[in-house]
Each structure stands twice: as structure tokens, then as C-alpha cells.
Amino acid sequence: MAPSVRPRGPPSRHLPSKYAAAAATRGSPSRLTATIEKWFPSSLQPIALYPIRLLTDETHYWQLSGWILAWEVVLGLLVINFVQYTEIDWSTYMQQVSLFMKGERRYDKLEGDTGPVVYPAGYIYLYTALSWVTKGGSDIRLAQYIFLGLYLVSLWTVLALLKRSRMFPQCLLPLLTLSKRLHSIYILRLFNDPWAMLFFYIALLFMDRARWRWAAAAYSVALSIKMNILLFAPAFAVLNLQACGIVGSILNAGIFACVQVLLSLPFVLEDPRAYLARSFDFSRVFLYKWTVNWRFVPEETFLDGKFASTLLVTHAVLLLLFSAKWIRPHDGISNFIVHIIKGPRLSGNRPHHLPADHILSVMFTCNLIGVLCSRSLHYQFWSWYAWQVPYVAVLGWSTPWGSGDKGVQRESGIGVVVLTAVTFFALEYCWNVYPATPTSSFMLFVAHLALLALCYAGRRWGVSDWHNVGPSRTQKAS
């Protein structure tokens, strides 16, 4: 008999039985609600209760999201029309793609005022399209409107991902709109990082829906725009193995590789060494004056190759430590190996449908490890994980709620909500100190390290959800 198909509907409909009581209490009135019902006239109660329901009632999730997106439209238009655009790399991007449009295919010949192309081929096609739409980059205002649209679509994608979470408090969604630096990165700087992150978040949506081949393609497109997407690669590989097994993962890797080959083909045919050296340059040395994360380290240490090697080793060690958490639902490496060999076959060769919280927890902590151990962080790199911070903070500060019968609930205590907000604003402060100081850099380092330590310390990494894992929702029960 085939395993049962994971039921549709809101998460509370298919919670494990031992969490049913917790889920049943979600709709119970809070003290604040009771106070409003007691002191407000019945005609005013719906108005007074509406903000509370927006922030706490899952049935109002998309209403709250709609208000957030509407606010962002207004704010974005105000920023575009009343805050001066800052030229950093946009003109260089346009100069680089103009050479491509003129027929240049040697990657080391694509240069601009601030230097050569240092991104993979997807970036060239993307900014060629932007150059064509904005008349060679001269229509800055139109470009800003396009990037505002990018911001809104990206935010909607993140909201859609968080909707699938059972543990993220709805009242924390407004945090996603409160980053000054993030608005600047998207609307005033026009960097390519946000485009890469959009395709990455789209890949996560495909993963949540067990569309792993589409996820591999979207992930590859994201990587073709900016190399930072490699920070997610270890987690992406683990999740592929858990959902698709070895054979399915190899097929997905083939799709990933095909996308890379197709996008890079014009440049590889011209000069493969030039393309690989420019687009995936792991030997780049960053300037100390621009680093946000290591200003508390002396410049000579920052530039020392031993420091880079230490960060690389630390990165590898942390990935190994967290990989034990990522596969913990399998109760050991041996069971994990058995699962990736036999699991998908037991469900008719269909991918397993992994819990959303497992996907987000694994991917976001993997990225944070990479951010912590990055050789250098520049201001636009905040877009790599800004919208992930509230989720990771809830994941960390909620420990040790992963044990016992309390389980994973969307409603977290007020302490977790407050600590998550404090963590987010602390990181936002660090990213807004310009130029970075030893104090702000050390504060950033401590915040990253503390979040990872908290996440590692107590969560059971999806154990409570794992027995719900079954074949893809697209598979018919038999």
C-alpha cells in the first residue's frame, strides 16, 4: 500500500495529534481581545479588533500581507521621488553589457569604469534587458520603478514562504518592511544581488511544492546572476537527497548544470578560461575599507591568506556540525543513507514532500553560516539574508521549544517576538553604520554567531513534522 498523501489545507489540519490541543487554542480570545469586547461598544468592536486579528489570526494572513505590500508601494514611490538616487555600479553595469550588445564575447573584455565583469552569464542577459528597456541605462527613474517592482515581487515571495511555516509568528511580518538599508539596496542602488535572491526564493517555492526539477532550474538561474547563491548549495544538496534520493538528485544536478552551460555557452565557446576566471573567481581580494564584517580585525590580518584559510576551515566545520541537525529526523547517518536510497522509490519514484519549516530552517541556517564566514561583506550583501533574519531569530530564540509536547506552533511567546525584533534591529543598525566601525563589525559578528549558536543548541530540526513527510501532493493515492 502506498503511503498516504499529505493532506491539503492550512497546517493546523494535519498537525500531529499530540499538537492538536495547541492548534485548537489558536482561535481562543486573548486578554486584549476580551478587554476590548468588555469596554468597547459592540458597534466599535470590529474596528478595534481588526488590527489584533491582522497580527494574530491566520485567516487574516493575506490581508496583513496585502496591507504590507500596499505600504511598500507608497513608501517605494516616496523614496523614488524624494530621495536622491546614488550612483555606484549602475553605469558600470551598463558599460559592461553595452560591449556585449556590440558583439564582444570574451568575458575578460567586458569592463566598465569600476572594473571588469565578476558575475556569471545570467547577469549579462539580465542587465542587457534592463539596458534595452532604460535606453542604455539613461532612464534612471524607469529603472528605479522596475526595481521597486522587483522588491514587491520578492517580498510577496517571502510572504508566501512564511505562510507555509507553522512556527513563524504572524505579528512579526511587519518587520520585513522596516529595513532602511534594504530599501536603499533595491531602489536607490540598483544592484544585481536582489535579482539573484528573487530567483532563489522562487526556487524555495518550488521546493515547498516538491517541484524539485523546477527548483534546480531556478536555483541555477539565481547562481548565474550572483555567486553568493553558492552559500546555499550544501543545504540544497541535503534537501535534494532527502526529497529525491540519489538518482533524483543526480538528475536535478544535471538540470542545474544544463542551465549553467546554456547561459554561458556564447562566452565559453569564445574563451572558456576567461569566462570561468571572471565569473567564478574565488581568489578575489577585497578592499579593507569596504568590509562591513571584519573592521575589528587589523588590516594586515584581513589581507593575510591565513585569515582566509581559517574562515574557509571554520565554514566547513560549521557545515559539518549543522549537517547532523539537518539529517537528524532520520535518526543517524545510516538511516539517512537508507532513506536517500529507498525513500523516493517507496513512494512511486515521486519526490517526498518535505515540511516547509524543515526546508526554510536548513536553507537559512546554511546561508547564515556562509555569511558569518564570508571573506568580506559589502553593504548590498544585507539583501542576501535580511528577510531571513526574523525567521532564523525565531528559530533560535524559541529554543528549547523543540522538545516535549509543545511542538512547533505559529504562535510564539511575547519574549520570542521581542527578542526577534531586537535581533533584527541590531543587525539593521550594523548594516546602516557607514563607514563600518570596529564596534559595528564586532556587533555584527556577535549577532551572527549568537543566532547560529541558539539555532544549534535546541531545535530538533523538524522531528515533530517529519512523520508527515510523504509523496508529493501531485501523486495520486493508490
XYZ file of C-alpha atoms in Angstrom:
478
model
C 0.000 0.000 0.000
C 1.341 3.401 -0.938
C 1.940 5.949 1.834
C -0.888 8.353 2.439
C -0.803 11.660 0.634
C -0.134 14.699 2.750
C -3.486 16.487 3.072
C -4.125 19.893 1.628
C -5.302 22.870 3.586
C -3.860 25.016 6.349
C -1.149 23.458 8.516
C -3.417 23.041 11.540
C -5.487 20.471 9.633
C -2.675 17.964 9.558
C -0.799 18.633 12.760
C 0.288 15.546 14.692
C -2.300 14.517 17.238
C -0.157 15.477 20.201
C -0.190 19.066 18.929
C -3.916 19.148 18.261
C -4.678 20.777 21.592
C -2.216 23.571 20.925
C -3.661 24.134 17.472
C -7.193 24.163 18.828
C -6.366 27.027 21.182
C -5.144 29.353 18.434
C -8.561 30.817 17.917
C -9.230 31.433 21.610
C -9.614 35.101 22.586
C -6.633 36.785 24.197
C -6.805 39.032 27.231
C -6.585 42.072 24.991
C -9.471 40.809 22.887
C -11.528 40.167 25.997
C -10.772 43.674 27.270
C -11.885 45.243 24.003
C -15.073 43.204 23.993
C -15.752 44.303 27.555
C -15.119 48.051 27.260
C -15.875 48.908 23.627
C -19.410 49.294 22.278
C -20.419 46.422 20.032
C -20.504 48.758 17.024
C -16.811 49.680 17.513
C -15.524 46.243 18.436
C -14.897 45.067 14.841
C -12.777 48.173 14.186
C -10.833 47.801 17.431
C -10.320 44.067 16.976
C -9.258 44.241 13.320
C -5.577 45.157 13.952
C -5.308 42.376 16.527
C -6.786 39.841 14.156
C -4.489 41.022 11.384
C -1.476 40.306 13.561
C -2.636 37.063 15.167
C -5.348 35.331 13.117
C -4.063 33.011 10.385
C -7.210 33.579 8.344
C -6.120 37.234 8.069
C -2.588 36.383 6.884
C -3.041 37.570 3.320
C -4.970 40.629 4.429
C -1.985 41.640 6.550
C 0.311 40.817 3.648
C -1.812 42.988 1.376
C -1.519 45.935 3.748
C 2.246 45.383 3.931
C 2.586 45.355 0.152
C 0.354 48.422 -0.196
C 2.518 50.251 2.344
C 5.617 49.262 0.401
C 4.145 50.644 -2.827
C 3.543 54.013 -1.166
C 6.921 54.031 0.570
C 8.741 52.990 -2.590
C 7.137 55.767 -4.623
C 8.071 58.294 -1.947
C 11.676 57.079 -1.915
C 11.961 57.236 -5.701
C 10.511 60.729 -5.934
C 12.017 62.371 -2.851
C 15.309 60.575 -2.083
C 18.254 61.172 -4.376
C 19.462 58.227 -6.437
C 23.033 57.167 -5.651
C 25.296 56.089 -8.492
C 27.566 53.210 -7.516
C 27.661 50.384 -10.063
C 24.701 51.000 -12.400
C 26.744 52.907 -15.005
C 29.421 50.215 -14.904
C 26.795 47.538 -15.421
C 25.524 49.427 -18.455
C 29.035 49.861 -19.873
C 29.743 46.155 -19.487
C 26.562 44.989 -21.192
C 26.938 47.596 -23.951
C 30.125 45.808 -25.006
C 28.203 42.535 -25.041
C 25.492 44.141 -27.178
C 28.189 45.280 -29.608
C 29.299 41.680 -30.102
C 32.080 41.192 -27.545
C 32.110 37.600 -26.231
C 35.458 37.420 -24.437
C 34.453 37.693 -20.805
C 37.667 39.382 -19.722
C 36.990 42.177 -22.233
C 33.651 43.167 -20.682
C 34.660 46.081 -18.462
C 33.379 49.355 -17.059
C 34.616 52.322 -15.048
C 34.772 50.396 -11.763
C 36.220 47.205 -13.197
C 35.546 44.042 -15.214
C 32.555 41.714 -15.026
C 32.821 39.489 -11.954
C 29.418 37.775 -12.213
C 28.225 34.750 -14.225
C 26.453 34.982 -17.565
C 22.898 35.371 -16.281
C 23.855 38.813 -15.041
C 24.822 39.850 -18.587
C 21.478 38.837 -20.071
C 19.524 40.414 -17.217
C 21.236 43.791 -17.404
C 21.201 43.722 -21.192
C 17.409 43.583 -20.950
C 17.443 46.406 -18.401
C 19.731 48.431 -20.663
C 17.366 47.975 -23.586
C 14.311 48.989 -21.529
C 16.011 52.019 -19.939
C 17.612 53.359 -23.139
C 21.119 52.280 -22.322
C 20.651 52.962 -18.623
C 19.936 56.660 -19.082
C 16.355 56.432 -17.802
C 17.240 56.006 -14.138
C 13.712 56.731 -12.942
C 12.277 53.885 -15.016
C 14.995 51.583 -13.696
C 14.010 52.518 -10.146
C 10.377 51.673 -10.844
C 11.476 48.303 -12.207
C 13.498 47.664 -9.057
C 10.528 48.691 -6.927
C 8.551 46.019 -8.756
C 11.405 43.596 -8.062
C 11.231 44.496 -4.370
C 7.471 43.914 -4.227
C 7.589 40.582 -6.060
C 10.467 39.417 -3.849
C 8.619 40.428 -0.691
C 5.460 38.666 -1.859
C 7.516 35.517 -2.482
C 8.947 35.659 1.043
C 5.460 36.195 2.482
C 4.243 33.152 0.559
C 7.086 31.090 2.022
C 6.415 32.237 5.583
C 2.719 31.425 5.148
C 3.751 27.786 4.939
C 5.605 27.959 8.254
C 3.994 26.602 11.411
C 6.339 28.411 13.755
C 6.752 31.964 12.441
C 4.563 34.448 14.370
C 2.325 36.420 12.048
C 2.781 39.553 14.143
C 6.426 39.708 13.021
C 5.616 40.146 9.334
C 5.787 43.980 9.550
C 9.489 43.597 10.431
C 10.099 42.697 6.799
C 9.253 46.267 5.771
C 11.418 48.120 8.277
C 14.902 47.928 6.772
C 16.221 51.268 5.579
C 19.304 49.641 4.100
C 17.259 47.114 2.134
C 15.136 49.807 0.505
C 18.329 51.607 -0.430
C 19.859 48.469 -1.974
C 16.813 47.813 -4.115
C 15.537 51.247 -5.096
C 18.492 53.637 -4.807
C 21.481 51.450 -5.753
C 20.092 49.048 -8.403
C 22.449 46.185 -7.512
C 22.194 42.718 -9.036
C 22.037 40.926 -5.658
C 18.237 41.309 -5.316
C 17.671 39.650 -8.697
C 19.663 36.617 -7.616
C 17.701 36.433 -4.369
C 14.358 36.609 -6.190
C 15.165 33.510 -8.241
C 16.462 31.821 -5.097
C 13.181 32.463 -3.268
C 11.303 31.175 -6.313
C 13.409 28.017 -6.052
C 12.288 27.693 -2.420
C 8.652 27.927 -3.509
C 9.230 25.095 -5.967
C 10.931 23.059 -3.228
C 7.991 23.564 -0.891
C 5.710 22.223 -3.621
C 8.002 19.255 -4.338
C 8.817 20.585 -7.817
C 12.482 19.761 -7.472
C 13.421 19.916 -11.142
C 11.985 23.401 -11.431
C 13.742 24.267 -8.171
C 17.063 23.138 -9.639
C 16.495 25.298 -12.713
C 15.509 28.371 -10.674
C 18.445 27.860 -8.308
C 20.806 27.665 -11.285
C 19.390 30.886 -12.747
C 19.924 32.577 -9.375
C 23.542 31.422 -9.307
C 24.037 32.691 -12.849
C 23.326 36.213 -11.597
C 25.481 36.258 -8.456
C 27.866 33.723 -6.969
C 26.657 34.226 -3.373
C 23.911 31.680 -4.119
C 26.627 29.041 -3.651
C 26.306 29.666 0.096
C 23.027 27.725 -0.025
C 24.493 24.829 -2.029
C 25.250 22.402 0.857
C 21.709 22.713 2.202
C 20.241 22.484 -1.293
C 22.140 19.225 -1.818
C 20.975 17.745 1.508
C 17.343 18.636 0.858
C 17.530 17.211 -2.655
C 18.817 13.935 -1.254
C 16.088 13.857 1.391
C 13.323 14.563 -1.114
C 14.531 12.868 -4.287
C 17.132 10.309 -3.250
C 20.431 9.771 -5.004
C 19.108 9.153 -8.506
C 16.690 12.082 -8.411
C 19.385 14.361 -7.032
C 21.734 13.417 -9.857
C 19.015 14.260 -12.380
C 18.422 17.606 -10.659
C 22.154 18.295 -10.701
C 22.076 17.630 -14.430
C 19.299 20.197 -14.880
C 21.299 22.673 -12.807
C 24.391 22.081 -14.952
C 22.453 22.341 -18.224
C 21.151 25.778 -17.275
C 24.672 26.939 -16.465
C 26.050 25.567 -19.726
C 23.301 27.082 -21.870
C 23.673 30.526 -20.300
C 27.454 30.543 -20.531
C 27.736 28.939 -23.974
C 28.438 32.106 -26.040
C 31.303 33.030 -23.718
C 32.655 29.517 -23.202
C 32.844 28.949 -26.948
C 34.886 32.141 -27.271
C 37.235 31.636 -24.304
C 36.296 29.175 -21.540
C 39.202 30.141 -19.284
C 38.315 33.814 -19.401
C 34.701 33.058 -18.533
C 35.470 30.785 -15.588
C 38.188 33.077 -14.268
C 35.904 36.127 -14.259
C 32.514 34.682 -13.339
C 33.667 32.288 -10.604
C 36.746 33.994 -9.218
C 37.376 32.519 -5.762
C 40.729 34.266 -5.406
C 39.428 37.842 -5.314
C 40.962 40.049 -2.629
C 38.538 42.603 -1.219
C 39.433 46.086 -0.017
C 39.556 46.522 3.739
C 37.896 49.940 3.616
C 34.651 48.458 2.235
C 34.297 45.490 4.573
C 31.328 45.590 6.936
C 32.052 42.463 8.959
C 35.782 42.484 9.761
C 36.611 46.078 10.680
C 37.510 44.940 14.203
C 40.328 42.872 12.699
C 43.607 44.654 11.789
C 44.015 45.302 8.071
C 47.145 43.183 7.799
C 45.237 40.247 9.301
C 42.291 40.845 6.980
C 44.575 40.695 3.930
C 46.525 37.672 5.174
C 45.886 34.443 3.291
C 45.923 32.532 6.578
C 42.889 34.506 7.723
C 41.012 33.487 4.572
C 42.029 29.858 5.100
C 40.842 29.978 8.703
C 37.451 31.268 7.590
C 37.203 28.508 4.993
C 38.002 25.797 7.535
C 35.555 27.312 10.029
C 32.893 27.346 7.331
C 33.461 23.657 6.605
C 33.398 22.695 10.299
C 30.153 24.578 10.931
C 28.540 22.943 7.905
C 29.515 19.522 9.226
C 28.102 20.333 12.665
C 24.820 21.614 11.270
C 24.512 18.782 8.760
C 23.964 16.494 11.738
C 20.986 18.692 12.639
C 19.711 18.760 9.071
C 19.575 14.950 8.859
C 18.523 14.445 12.481
C 14.945 13.447 11.544
C 16.467 10.274 10.092
C 17.969 9.321 13.487
C 21.511 8.929 12.270
C 23.664 8.848 9.172
C 22.922 5.177 8.450
C 19.169 5.773 8.344
C 19.765 8.863 6.234
C 21.678 6.778 3.701
C 18.910 4.168 3.639
C 16.323 6.920 3.181
C 18.032 8.585 0.232
C 18.454 5.214 -1.482
C 14.978 3.785 -0.877
C 12.712 6.642 0.162
C 11.511 8.037 -3.175
C 11.164 4.526 -4.619
C 8.735 3.606 -1.854
C 6.506 6.483 -2.980
C 6.374 5.571 -6.642
C 9.542 7.440 -7.644
C 7.883 10.717 -6.687
C 9.809 13.215 -4.549
C 8.963 13.356 -0.879
C 7.144 16.489 0.212
C 9.354 17.972 2.920
C 7.873 20.179 5.677
C 8.198 23.874 4.875
C 9.859 24.627 8.208
C 12.479 21.986 7.552
C 13.283 23.492 4.153
C 13.471 27.044 5.491
C 15.441 26.092 8.607
C 18.050 24.148 6.667
C 18.459 26.682 3.849
C 18.504 29.783 6.025
C 20.937 28.447 8.635
C 23.243 27.247 5.868
C 23.247 30.731 4.385
C 23.894 32.334 7.768
C 26.920 30.082 8.235
C 28.238 31.359 4.921
C 27.558 34.962 5.879
C 29.361 34.526 9.211
C 32.421 33.073 7.487
C 32.434 35.377 4.455
C 35.804 36.829 3.494
C 34.155 40.239 3.306
C 30.631 41.638 3.396
C 29.683 44.782 1.495
C 26.598 46.858 2.147
C 24.489 45.358 -0.628
C 25.049 41.892 0.848
C 22.429 42.610 3.513
C 19.921 41.641 0.818
C 21.315 38.090 0.958
C 19.584 37.395 4.256
C 17.684 40.416 5.624
C 14.270 38.806 5.110
C 15.593 35.540 6.543
C 16.742 37.069 9.836
C 13.304 37.178 11.543
C 12.724 33.503 10.750
C 16.184 32.439 11.922
C 15.806 34.581 15.048
C 12.507 32.887 15.897
C 14.167 29.546 15.228
C 16.979 30.429 17.616
C 15.196 32.306 20.382
C 12.401 29.743 20.593
C 14.744 27.044 21.852
C 14.262 24.696 23.577
C 10.682 24.516 22.319
C 11.693 21.647 20.064
C 11.277 19.126 22.884
C 8.291 17.847 24.759
C 4.674 18.044 23.663
C 4.529 21.762 22.984
C 5.761 21.157 19.469
C 6.097 23.727 16.764
C 3.413 26.374 16.819
C 2.891 29.507 14.788
C 2.173 31.410 17.987
C 5.396 32.092 19.862
C 5.598 33.783 23.222
C 5.929 37.530 23.560
C 9.522 37.057 24.682
C 10.453 35.382 21.403
C 8.700 38.142 19.450
C 10.532 40.891 21.341
C 13.925 39.183 21.108
C 13.429 38.584 17.391
C 12.634 42.255 16.838
C 15.666 43.304 18.894
C 17.901 40.968 16.890
C 16.610 42.291 13.577
C 17.068 45.936 14.546
C 20.531 45.229 15.961
C 21.601 43.773 12.623
C 19.875 46.582 10.746
C 21.831 49.077 12.857
C 25.110 47.361 11.985
C 24.304 47.497 8.286
C 23.468 51.208 8.463
C 26.717 52.339 10.114
C 28.746 53.967 7.350
C 31.609 53.577 7.195
C 31.662 50.447 9.311
C 33.489 50.740 12.619
C 35.224 48.108 14.750
C 32.271 48.291 17.145
C 29.592 47.821 14.481
C 31.552 44.993 12.850
C 32.066 43.192 16.141
C 28.393 43.635 16.973
C 27.501 42.109 13.599
C 29.844 39.186 14.206
C 28.429 38.516 17.680
C 24.840 38.668 16.405
C 25.575 36.151 13.642
C 27.446 33.847 15.995
C 24.755 34.035 18.686
C 21.985 33.238 16.209
C 23.825 30.182 14.936
C 24.627 29.002 18.462
C 20.989 29.337 19.515
C 19.771 27.505 16.427
C 22.249 24.705 17.006
C 21.527 24.368 20.716
C 17.936 23.293 20.979
C 15.798 22.769 17.904
C 15.007 19.195 16.870
C 15.096 20.229 13.218
C 11.677 19.177 12.045
C 11.307 15.960 14.058
C 7.766 16.935 15.043
C 6.791 17.334 11.391
C 8.838 14.585 9.850
C 6.356 11.733 10.037
C 4.110 13.869 7.807
C 6.668 13.542 5.024
C 5.213 11.555 2.181
C 4.972 11.547 -1.573
C 4.459 14.729 -3.482
C 0.999 16.226 -3.390
C 0.879 15.659 -7.140
C 0.936 11.908 -6.630
C -2.376 10.080 -6.611
C -3.086 7.846 -3.654
C -3.393 4.196 -4.513
